[in-house]
Coordinates of N, CA and C in Angstrom, one line a residue:
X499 N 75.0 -19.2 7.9 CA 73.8 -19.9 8.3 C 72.6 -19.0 8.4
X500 N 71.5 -19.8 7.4 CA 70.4 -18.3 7.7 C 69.6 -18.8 9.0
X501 N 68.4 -17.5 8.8 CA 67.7 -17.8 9.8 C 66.4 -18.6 9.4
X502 N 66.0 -19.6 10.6 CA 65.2 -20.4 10.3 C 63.9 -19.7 10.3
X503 N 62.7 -20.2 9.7 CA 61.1 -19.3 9.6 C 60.8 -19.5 11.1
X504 N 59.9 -18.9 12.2 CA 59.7 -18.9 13.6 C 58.3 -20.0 13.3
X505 N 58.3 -20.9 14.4 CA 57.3 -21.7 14.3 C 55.8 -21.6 15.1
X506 N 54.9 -22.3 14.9 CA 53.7 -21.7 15.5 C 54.2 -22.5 17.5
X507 N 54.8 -23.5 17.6 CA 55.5 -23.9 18.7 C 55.8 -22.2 19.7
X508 N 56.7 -22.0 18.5 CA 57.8 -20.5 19.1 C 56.8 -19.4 19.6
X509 N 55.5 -19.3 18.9 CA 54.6 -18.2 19.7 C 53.6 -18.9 20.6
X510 N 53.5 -20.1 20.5 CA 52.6 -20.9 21.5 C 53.0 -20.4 22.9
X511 N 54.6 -21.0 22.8 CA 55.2 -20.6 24.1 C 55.5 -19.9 24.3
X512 N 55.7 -18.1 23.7 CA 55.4 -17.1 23.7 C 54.4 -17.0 24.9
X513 N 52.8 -17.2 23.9 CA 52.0 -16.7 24.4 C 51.6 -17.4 25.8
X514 N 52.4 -18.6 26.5 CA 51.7 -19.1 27.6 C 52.9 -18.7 28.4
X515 N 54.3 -17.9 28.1 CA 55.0 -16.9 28.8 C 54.4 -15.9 29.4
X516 N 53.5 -15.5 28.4 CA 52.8 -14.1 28.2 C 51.9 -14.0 29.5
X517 N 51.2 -14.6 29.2 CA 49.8 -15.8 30.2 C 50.7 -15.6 31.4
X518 N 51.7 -16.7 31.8 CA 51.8 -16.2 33.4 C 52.0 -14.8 33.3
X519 N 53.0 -14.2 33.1 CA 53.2 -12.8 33.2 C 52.1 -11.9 33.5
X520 N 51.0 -12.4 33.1 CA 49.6 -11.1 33.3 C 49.0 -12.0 34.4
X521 N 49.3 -13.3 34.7 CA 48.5 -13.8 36.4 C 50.0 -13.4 37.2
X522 N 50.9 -13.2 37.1 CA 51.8 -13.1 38.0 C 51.6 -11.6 38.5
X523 N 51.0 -10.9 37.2 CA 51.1 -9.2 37.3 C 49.4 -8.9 38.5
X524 N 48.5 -9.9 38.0 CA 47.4 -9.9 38.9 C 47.4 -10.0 40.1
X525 N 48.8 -11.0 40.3 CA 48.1 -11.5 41.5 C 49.4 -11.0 42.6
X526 N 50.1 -9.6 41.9 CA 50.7 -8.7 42.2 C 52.2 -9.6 42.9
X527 N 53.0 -10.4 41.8 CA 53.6 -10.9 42.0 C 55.1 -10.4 41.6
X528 N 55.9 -10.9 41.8 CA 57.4 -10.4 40.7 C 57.1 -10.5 39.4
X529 N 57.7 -9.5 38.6 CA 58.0 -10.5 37.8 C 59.0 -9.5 36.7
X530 N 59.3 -9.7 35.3 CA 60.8 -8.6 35.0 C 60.6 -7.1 35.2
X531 N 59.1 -6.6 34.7 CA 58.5 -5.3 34.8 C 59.1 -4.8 36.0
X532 N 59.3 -5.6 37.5 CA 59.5 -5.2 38.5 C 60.8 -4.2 38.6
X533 N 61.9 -5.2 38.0 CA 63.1 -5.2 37.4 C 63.3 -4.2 37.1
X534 N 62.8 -3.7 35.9 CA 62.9 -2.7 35.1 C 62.7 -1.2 36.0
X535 N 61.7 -1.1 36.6 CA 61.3 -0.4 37.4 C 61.4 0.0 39.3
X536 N 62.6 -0.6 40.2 CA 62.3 -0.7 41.3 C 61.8 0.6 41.9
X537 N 62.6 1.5 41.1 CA 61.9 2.9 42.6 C 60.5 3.1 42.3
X538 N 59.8 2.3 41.3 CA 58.5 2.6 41.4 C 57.2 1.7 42.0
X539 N 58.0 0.3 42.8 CA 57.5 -0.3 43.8 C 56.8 0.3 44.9
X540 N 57.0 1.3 45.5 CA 56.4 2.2 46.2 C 55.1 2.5 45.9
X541 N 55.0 2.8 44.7 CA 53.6 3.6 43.8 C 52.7 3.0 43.9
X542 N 51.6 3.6 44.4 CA 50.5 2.3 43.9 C 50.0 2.1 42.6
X543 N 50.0 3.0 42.0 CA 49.9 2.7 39.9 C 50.8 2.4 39.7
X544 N 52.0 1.7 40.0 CA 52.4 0.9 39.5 C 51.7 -0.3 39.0
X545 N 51.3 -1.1 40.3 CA 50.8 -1.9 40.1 C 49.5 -2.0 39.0
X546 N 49.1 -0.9 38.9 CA 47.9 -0.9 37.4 C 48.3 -0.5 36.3
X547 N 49.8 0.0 36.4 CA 50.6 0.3 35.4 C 51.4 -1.2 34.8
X548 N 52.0 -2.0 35.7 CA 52.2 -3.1 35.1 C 51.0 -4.4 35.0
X549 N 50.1 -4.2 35.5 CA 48.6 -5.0 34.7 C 48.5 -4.7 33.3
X550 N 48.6 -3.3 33.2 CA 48.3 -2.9 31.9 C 48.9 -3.3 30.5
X551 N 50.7 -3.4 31.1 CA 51.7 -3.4 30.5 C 51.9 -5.1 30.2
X552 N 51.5 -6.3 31.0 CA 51.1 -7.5 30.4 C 50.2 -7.5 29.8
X553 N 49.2 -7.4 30.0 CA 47.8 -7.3 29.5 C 48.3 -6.9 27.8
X554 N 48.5 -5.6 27.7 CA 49.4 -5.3 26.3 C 50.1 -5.9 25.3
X555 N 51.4 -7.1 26.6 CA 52.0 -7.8 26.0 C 50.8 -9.2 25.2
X556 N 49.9 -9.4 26.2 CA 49.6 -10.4 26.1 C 48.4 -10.1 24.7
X557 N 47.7 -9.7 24.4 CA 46.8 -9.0 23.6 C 47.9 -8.8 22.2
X558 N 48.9 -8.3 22.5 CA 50.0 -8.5 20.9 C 50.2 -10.1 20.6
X559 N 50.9 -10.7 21.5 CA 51.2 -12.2 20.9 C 49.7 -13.0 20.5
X560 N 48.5 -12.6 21.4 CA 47.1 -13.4 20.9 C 46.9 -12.6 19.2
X561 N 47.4 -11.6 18.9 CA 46.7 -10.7 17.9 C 47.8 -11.2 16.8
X562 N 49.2 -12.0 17.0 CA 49.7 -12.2 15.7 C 49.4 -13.6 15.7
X563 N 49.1 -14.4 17.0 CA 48.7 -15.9 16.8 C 47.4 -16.1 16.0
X564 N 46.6 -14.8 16.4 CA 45.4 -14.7 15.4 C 45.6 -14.7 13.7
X565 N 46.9 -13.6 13.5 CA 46.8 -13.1 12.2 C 47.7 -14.4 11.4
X566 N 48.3 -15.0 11.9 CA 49.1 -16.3 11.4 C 48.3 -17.5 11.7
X567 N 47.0 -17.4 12.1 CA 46.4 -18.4 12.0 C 46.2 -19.7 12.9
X568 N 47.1 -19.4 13.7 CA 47.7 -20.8 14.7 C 46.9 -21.0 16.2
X569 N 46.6 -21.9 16.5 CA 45.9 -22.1 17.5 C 46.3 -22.0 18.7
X570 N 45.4 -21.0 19.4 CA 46.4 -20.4 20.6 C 45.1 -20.5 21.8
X571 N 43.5 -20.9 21.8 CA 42.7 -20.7 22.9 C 42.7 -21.6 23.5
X572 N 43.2 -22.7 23.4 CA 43.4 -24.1 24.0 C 44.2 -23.5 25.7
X573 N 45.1 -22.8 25.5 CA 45.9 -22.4 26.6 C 45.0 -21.5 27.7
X574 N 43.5 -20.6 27.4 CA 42.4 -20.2 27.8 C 41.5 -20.8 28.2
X575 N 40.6 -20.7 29.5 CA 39.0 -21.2 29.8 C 38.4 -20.7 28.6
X576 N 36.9 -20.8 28.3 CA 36.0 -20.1 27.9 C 36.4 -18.4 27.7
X577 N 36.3 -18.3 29.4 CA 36.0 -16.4 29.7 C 36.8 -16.2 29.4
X578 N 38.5 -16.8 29.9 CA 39.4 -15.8 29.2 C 39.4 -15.5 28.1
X579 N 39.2 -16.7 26.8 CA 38.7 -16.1 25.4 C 38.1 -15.1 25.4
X580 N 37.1 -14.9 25.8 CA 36.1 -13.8 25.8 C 36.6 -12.6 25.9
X581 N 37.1 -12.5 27.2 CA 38.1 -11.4 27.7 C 38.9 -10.6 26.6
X582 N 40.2 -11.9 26.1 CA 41.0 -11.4 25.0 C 40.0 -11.3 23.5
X583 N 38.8 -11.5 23.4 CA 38.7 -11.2 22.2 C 37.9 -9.6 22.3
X584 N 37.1 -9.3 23.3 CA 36.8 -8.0 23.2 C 37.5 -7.1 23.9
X585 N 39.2 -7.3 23.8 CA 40.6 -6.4 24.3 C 40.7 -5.7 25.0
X586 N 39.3 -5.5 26.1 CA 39.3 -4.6 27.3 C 39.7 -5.1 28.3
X587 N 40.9 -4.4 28.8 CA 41.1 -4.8 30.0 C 40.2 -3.8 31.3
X588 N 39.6 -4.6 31.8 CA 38.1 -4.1 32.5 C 38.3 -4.6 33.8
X589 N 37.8 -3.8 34.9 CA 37.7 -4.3 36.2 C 37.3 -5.9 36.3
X590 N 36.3 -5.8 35.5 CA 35.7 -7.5 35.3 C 36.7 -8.4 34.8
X591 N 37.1 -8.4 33.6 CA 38.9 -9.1 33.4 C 40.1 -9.1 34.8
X592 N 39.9 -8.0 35.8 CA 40.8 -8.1 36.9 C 40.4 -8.6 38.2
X593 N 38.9 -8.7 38.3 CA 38.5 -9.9 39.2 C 38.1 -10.9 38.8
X594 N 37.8 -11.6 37.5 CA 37.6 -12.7 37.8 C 38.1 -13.2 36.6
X595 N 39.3 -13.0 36.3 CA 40.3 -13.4 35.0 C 40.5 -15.3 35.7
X596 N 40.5 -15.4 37.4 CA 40.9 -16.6 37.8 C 39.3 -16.9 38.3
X597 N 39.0 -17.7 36.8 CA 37.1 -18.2 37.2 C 37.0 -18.4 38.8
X598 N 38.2 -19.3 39.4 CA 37.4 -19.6 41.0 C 36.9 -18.2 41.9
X599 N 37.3 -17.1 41.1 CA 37.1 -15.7 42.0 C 35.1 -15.5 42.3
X600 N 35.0 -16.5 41.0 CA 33.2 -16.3 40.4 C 32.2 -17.0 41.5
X601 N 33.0 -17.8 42.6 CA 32.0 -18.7 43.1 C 31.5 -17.8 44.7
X602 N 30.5 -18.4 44.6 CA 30.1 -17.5 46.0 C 30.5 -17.6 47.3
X603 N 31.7 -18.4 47.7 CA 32.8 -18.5 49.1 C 33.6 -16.8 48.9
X604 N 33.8 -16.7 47.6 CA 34.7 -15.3 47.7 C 33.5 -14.2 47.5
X605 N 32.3 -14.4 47.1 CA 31.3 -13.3 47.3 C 31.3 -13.0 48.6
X606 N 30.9 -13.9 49.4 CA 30.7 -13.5 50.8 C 32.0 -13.4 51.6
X607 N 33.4 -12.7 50.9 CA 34.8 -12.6 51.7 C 34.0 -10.7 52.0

């Protein structure tokens, strides 16, 4: 039995895997990285070590959904577009990757 061609479905949901994984990594949650790594729960670069390390993941699956054509910003606001399309992961991508961070109740925290 061969293998079937991968569908744009199969990286859609990829890429909205991907997607939690870098808000679960923001918002300094579990997630497999943890797994991989426990004695380094202690660290605190970890924690900017595994931002980085979704962010990575997530910036690969956007960059072959790009290169295969398939429509993948629908699963983004606006800004996140923005974000992934100039591939910096920036202090600004890490506070206000979740638009409600933008409104002025969390200015004045």
């Amino acid at each position: 039995m061969g293998k079937e061609p991968v569908s744009e479905q199969f990286f859609i949901d990829k890429l909205a895997a991907s997607k939690d994984h870098f808000e679960r990594a923001l918002d300094c949650k579990h997630t497999a990285f943890d797994d991989l790594y426990p004695y380094m729960l202690e660290h605190p670069q970890f924690f900017w070590y595994k931002r980085y390390v979704a962010w990575s993941e997530l910036l690969t699956i956007v960059s072959l959904c790009e290169e295969l054509t398939f429509t993948w910003k629908e699963l983004f606001t606006t800004q996140q577009v923005a974000y992934l399309d100039s591939r910096v992961m920036s202090a600004t991508v890490l506070d206000f990757w979740f638009e409600k961070n933008d409104s002025k109740e969390h200015a004045q925290r």
